[in-house]
């Protein structure tokens, strides 16, 4: 029996038991508990961030839809005002549509927005198939529709009439003049850089820039046209 005990003691000695195993276990247990707590906190933060992101995405979608619906609701009337005439009293037609991106996404901006404008007596065409003047009028209608949703104090329009014929220039000029004197939120002031008489005739004031050959500098001339009724002769003089 003594020999058996000795053998067992020898066997235990060869095993080299770790007498600090219990201490190490307790230490690892504490680390595991701390990591579990950190993981729970991280999951809570992740959930909060996901909810915040969902809220931001929903707000973004709502704002895009609000802007789209507002602009879409205004653009046809503005385009008609810019294109109607005695020959075509109803004017043209313009509308916006949201495109489907094919992924089933519920975010309205994913597929983009398509703008369609049909001048009077013209059939449906893609925007890139319209003439330069037709695209200019369509672009101005979109600009003014966006302004109606998010007003700005004034516009600077630099030779937007370059591709327009005389009738379209007159219509655009009169529309801008009517908006400058409007009493609602759609009113705006504009600075128009132009070489066309129709804009001169419908302006409240003119600023002319010319070269002074004697001084070899540019010189500015200003004219206040408020209260001045345009005449055939006056229009020719203003255009000169």
Short mmCIF file of C-alpha atoms in Angstrom, two decimals:
data_model
loop_
_atom_site.label_atom_id
_atom_site.label_comp_id
_atom_site.label_asym_id
_atom_site.label_seq_id
_atom_site.Cartn_x
_atom_site.Cartn_y
_atom_site.Cartn_z
CA UNK A 1 0.00 0.00 0.00
CA UNK A 2 2.87 2.31 0.79
CA UNK A 3 4.33 1.55 -2.61
CA UNK A 4 0.99 2.38 -4.25
CA UNK A 5 0.87 5.71 -2.49
CA UNK A 6 4.43 6.45 -3.56
CA UNK A 7 3.58 5.63 -7.15
CA UNK A 8 0.61 7.94 -7.07
CA UNK A 9 2.67 10.78 -5.56
CA UNK A 10 5.30 10.25 -8.25
CA UNK A 11 2.59 10.32 -10.93
CA UNK A 12 1.20 13.56 -9.52
CA UNK A 13 4.68 15.05 -9.50
CA UNK A 14 5.13 14.20 -13.17
CA UNK A 15 1.82 15.91 -13.98
CA UNK A 16 3.13 19.23 -12.56
CA UNK A 17 -0.26 20.59 -11.52
CA UNK A 18 -0.74 24.37 -11.71
CA UNK A 19 -1.46 25.41 -8.17
CA UNK A 20 -2.49 28.89 -9.37
CA UNK A 21 -5.13 27.55 -11.78
CA UNK A 22 -7.95 28.73 -9.57
CA UNK A 23 -6.54 32.26 -9.43
CA UNK A 24 -6.08 32.30 -13.21
CA UNK A 25 -9.64 31.01 -13.67
CA UNK A 26 -11.03 33.79 -11.53
CA UNK A 27 -8.99 36.36 -13.46
CA UNK A 28 -10.20 35.03 -16.82
CA UNK A 29 -13.75 34.95 -15.50
CA UNK A 30 -13.52 38.65 -14.64
CA UNK A 31 -12.10 39.44 -18.09
CA UNK A 32 -14.88 37.45 -19.73
CA UNK A 33 -17.48 39.34 -17.69
CA UNK A 34 -15.93 42.71 -18.63
CA UNK A 35 -15.85 41.76 -22.32
CA UNK A 36 -19.47 40.58 -22.18
CA UNK A 37 -20.48 43.90 -20.59
CA UNK A 38 -18.53 45.83 -23.26
CA UNK A 39 -20.16 43.72 -25.99
CA UNK A 40 -23.63 44.50 -24.59
CA UNK A 41 -22.84 48.21 -24.49
CA UNK A 42 -21.52 48.07 -28.05
CA UNK A 43 -24.71 46.32 -29.22
CA UNK A 44 -26.80 49.01 -27.53
CA UNK A 45 -24.75 51.76 -29.20
CA UNK A 46 -25.03 49.99 -32.56
CA UNK A 47 -28.81 49.72 -32.18
CA UNK A 48 -29.03 53.40 -31.25
CA UNK A 49 -26.92 54.36 -34.28
CA UNK A 50 -29.02 52.17 -36.57
CA UNK A 51 -32.19 53.82 -35.27
CA UNK A 52 -30.65 57.28 -35.69
CA UNK A 53 -29.52 56.42 -39.23
CA UNK A 54 -33.01 55.11 -40.07
CA UNK A 55 -34.46 58.35 -38.74
CA UNK A 56 -32.06 60.45 -40.83
CA UNK A 57 -32.79 58.38 -43.93
CA UNK A 58 -36.53 58.72 -43.39
CA UNK A 59 -36.19 62.49 -42.89
CA UNK A 60 -34.05 62.72 -46.03
CA UNK A 61 -36.67 60.82 -48.03
CA UNK A 62 -39.45 63.01 -46.64
CA UNK A 63 -37.56 66.19 -47.49
CA UNK A 64 -36.83 64.98 -51.00
CA UNK A 65 -40.47 64.06 -51.53
CA UNK A 66 -41.63 67.39 -50.09
CA UNK A 67 -39.32 69.28 -52.46
CA UNK A 68 -40.23 67.07 -55.42
CA UNK A 69 -43.97 67.43 -54.83
CA UNK A 70 -43.69 71.20 -54.36
CA UNK A 71 -41.58 71.73 -57.49
CA UNK A 72 -43.63 69.25 -59.49
CA UNK A 73 -46.81 71.06 -58.49
CA UNK A 74 -45.49 74.42 -59.71
CA UNK A 75 -43.49 73.60 -62.80
CA UNK A 76 -46.36 73.03 -65.25
CA UNK A 77 -48.04 76.36 -64.49
CA UNK A 78 -44.73 78.22 -64.77
CA UNK A 79 -43.84 76.49 -68.03
CA UNK A 80 -47.27 77.36 -69.43
CA UNK A 81 -46.74 81.02 -68.44
CA UNK A 82 -43.41 81.02 -70.29
CA UNK A 83 -44.75 79.35 -73.45
CA UNK A 84 -48.34 80.55 -73.95
CA UNK A 85 -49.12 83.10 -76.66
CA UNK A 86 -52.05 84.42 -78.65
CA UNK A 87 -51.63 81.53 -81.07
CA UNK A 88 -51.21 79.00 -78.27
CA UNK A 89 -53.13 80.33 -75.26
CA UNK A 90 -52.73 77.11 -73.27
CA UNK A 91 -48.95 77.01 -73.59
CA UNK A 92 -46.90 73.85 -73.29
CA UNK A 93 -46.76 71.07 -70.73
CA UNK A 94 -44.01 70.18 -68.26
CA UNK A 95 -43.82 67.62 -65.49
CA UNK A 96 -41.40 65.74 -63.27
CA UNK A 97 -41.37 62.01 -62.57
CA UNK A 98 -39.38 59.89 -60.15
CA UNK A 99 -37.59 57.02 -61.84
CA UNK A 100 -37.52 53.46 -60.48
CA UNK A 101 -33.97 52.23 -59.89
CA UNK A 102 -35.10 48.60 -60.25
CA UNK A 103 -33.95 47.55 -56.79
CA UNK A 104 -37.25 47.98 -54.97
CA UNK A 105 -35.71 50.67 -52.78
CA UNK A 106 -38.09 52.90 -50.82
CA UNK A 107 -35.70 55.86 -51.12
CA UNK A 108 -37.07 58.26 -53.77
CA UNK A 109 -33.72 59.66 -54.89
CA UNK A 110 -32.17 56.34 -55.82
CA UNK A 111 -33.64 56.16 -59.33
CA UNK A 112 -33.25 59.85 -60.12
CA UNK A 113 -35.78 62.34 -61.47
CA UNK A 114 -36.84 62.81 -65.09
CA UNK A 115 -37.92 66.18 -66.44
CA UNK A 116 -40.23 66.28 -69.45
CA UNK A 117 -41.20 69.45 -71.31
CA UNK A 118 -43.43 69.63 -74.37
CA UNK A 119 -43.59 73.00 -76.15
CA UNK A 120 -46.92 74.02 -77.72
CA UNK A 121 -47.94 71.84 -80.71
CA UNK A 122 -44.92 69.58 -80.15
CA UNK A 123 -45.20 65.87 -79.40
CA UNK A 124 -43.32 64.13 -76.60
CA UNK A 125 -39.55 64.15 -76.97
CA UNK A 126 -36.65 63.51 -74.65
CA UNK A 127 -35.09 66.69 -73.34
CA UNK A 128 -31.91 66.21 -75.36
CA UNK A 129 -33.97 66.23 -78.58
CA UNK A 130 -35.40 69.69 -77.97
CA UNK A 131 -33.84 72.76 -79.55
CA UNK A 132 -31.50 75.02 -77.60
CA UNK A 133 -34.21 77.62 -77.10
CA UNK A 134 -36.76 75.02 -75.97
CA UNK A 135 -34.30 73.59 -73.46
CA UNK A 136 -33.56 77.12 -72.18
CA UNK A 137 -37.24 77.82 -71.51
CA UNK A 138 -37.60 74.43 -69.82
CA UNK A 139 -34.56 75.11 -67.65
CA UNK A 140 -35.90 78.52 -66.62
CA UNK A 141 -39.25 76.97 -65.70
CA UNK A 142 -37.44 74.45 -63.49
CA UNK A 143 -35.34 77.21 -61.92
CA UNK A 144 -38.38 79.33 -61.11
CA UNK A 145 -40.28 76.29 -59.78
CA UNK A 146 -37.40 75.49 -57.42
CA UNK A 147 -37.39 79.13 -56.36
CA UNK A 148 -41.10 78.89 -55.54
CA UNK A 149 -40.26 76.07 -53.11
CA UNK A 150 -37.08 77.59 -51.68
CA UNK A 151 -37.09 81.33 -52.40
CA UNK A 152 -33.87 83.25 -52.89
CA UNK A 153 -33.63 87.05 -52.63
CA UNK A 154 -32.51 87.55 -56.22
CA UNK A 155 -31.26 85.86 -59.39
CA UNK A 156 -28.28 86.66 -61.57
CA UNK A 157 -29.13 85.48 -65.10
CA UNK A 158 -26.21 85.72 -67.48
CA UNK A 159 -27.36 85.78 -71.13
CA UNK A 160 -29.97 83.08 -70.57
CA UNK A 161 -31.68 84.46 -73.68
CA UNK A 162 -28.78 83.65 -76.00
CA UNK A 163 -30.59 80.70 -77.63
CA UNK A 164 -34.07 82.32 -77.60
CA UNK A 165 -35.88 83.93 -80.49
CA UNK A 166 -37.58 87.31 -80.15
CA UNK A 167 -40.97 86.01 -79.02
CA UNK A 168 -39.51 83.76 -76.33
CA UNK A 169 -37.24 86.55 -75.11
CA UNK A 170 -40.27 88.82 -74.71
CA UNK A 171 -42.24 86.15 -72.83
CA UNK A 172 -39.34 85.40 -70.49
CA UNK A 173 -38.69 89.10 -69.89
CA UNK A 174 -42.35 89.79 -69.11
CA UNK A 175 -42.54 86.82 -66.77
CA UNK A 176 -39.48 87.99 -64.85
CA UNK A 177 -40.91 91.52 -64.69
CA UNK A 178 -44.25 90.20 -63.38
CA UNK A 179 -42.47 88.17 -60.70
CA UNK A 180 -40.41 91.16 -59.60
CA UNK A 181 -43.62 93.04 -58.81
CA UNK A 182 -45.51 90.09 -57.27
CA UNK A 183 -46.75 90.51 -53.71
CA UNK A 184 -46.46 86.88 -52.57
CA UNK A 185 -43.53 84.62 -51.60
CA UNK A 186 -42.82 83.81 -55.26
CA UNK A 187 -41.60 87.36 -55.93
CA UNK A 188 -37.92 87.85 -56.68
CA UNK A 189 -35.52 90.44 -57.96
CA UNK A 190 -33.18 89.63 -60.79
CA UNK A 191 -30.05 90.97 -62.41
CA UNK A 192 -30.15 90.02 -66.09
CA UNK A 193 -27.11 90.29 -68.31
CA UNK A 194 -28.49 90.54 -71.83
CA UNK A 195 -28.03 92.03 -75.27
CA UNK A 196 -31.71 91.76 -76.21
CA UNK A 197 -34.06 94.76 -76.45
CA UNK A 198 -36.97 92.93 -74.81
CA UNK A 199 -35.14 92.74 -71.52
CA UNK A 200 -34.27 96.43 -71.69
CA UNK A 201 -37.91 97.35 -72.29
CA UNK A 202 -39.13 95.33 -69.29
CA UNK A 203 -36.42 96.37 -66.86
CA UNK A 204 -36.82 98.65 -63.88
CA UNK A 205 -33.35 100.05 -64.42
CA UNK A 206 -30.45 99.59 -66.79
CA UNK A 207 -26.72 99.41 -66.18
CA UNK A 208 -24.61 99.76 -69.29
CA UNK A 209 -20.90 99.03 -69.52
CA UNK A 210 -18.85 100.52 -72.35
CA UNK A 211 -15.24 101.20 -73.13
CA UNK A 212 -13.90 104.71 -72.58
CA UNK A 213 -11.22 105.03 -75.28
CA UNK A 214 -9.84 108.28 -73.89
CA UNK A 215 -9.29 106.90 -70.40
CA UNK A 216 -8.74 103.36 -71.65
CA UNK A 217 -11.06 102.04 -68.97
CA UNK A 218 -14.60 100.75 -68.71
CA UNK A 219 -17.39 103.16 -67.87
CA UNK A 220 -20.79 102.40 -66.38
CA UNK A 221 -24.04 104.20 -67.15
CA UNK A 222 -27.21 103.72 -65.13
CA UNK A 223 -30.80 104.54 -66.11
CA UNK A 224 -33.84 104.37 -63.86
CA UNK A 225 -36.80 103.28 -65.97
CA UNK A 226 -39.48 103.26 -63.26
CA UNK A 227 -42.45 105.21 -64.48
CA UNK A 228 -41.21 105.27 -68.09
CA UNK A 229 -43.67 103.81 -70.56
CA UNK A 230 -41.92 101.96 -73.43
CA UNK A 231 -42.64 103.20 -76.96
CA UNK A 232 -41.52 101.95 -80.33
CA UNK A 233 -38.98 104.73 -80.60
CA UNK A 234 -37.95 104.42 -76.99
CA UNK A 235 -37.50 100.71 -77.29
CA UNK A 236 -35.17 101.21 -80.23
CA UNK A 237 -33.19 103.80 -78.31
CA UNK A 238 -32.96 101.57 -75.23
CA UNK A 239 -31.77 98.69 -77.33
CA UNK A 240 -29.15 100.85 -79.00
#
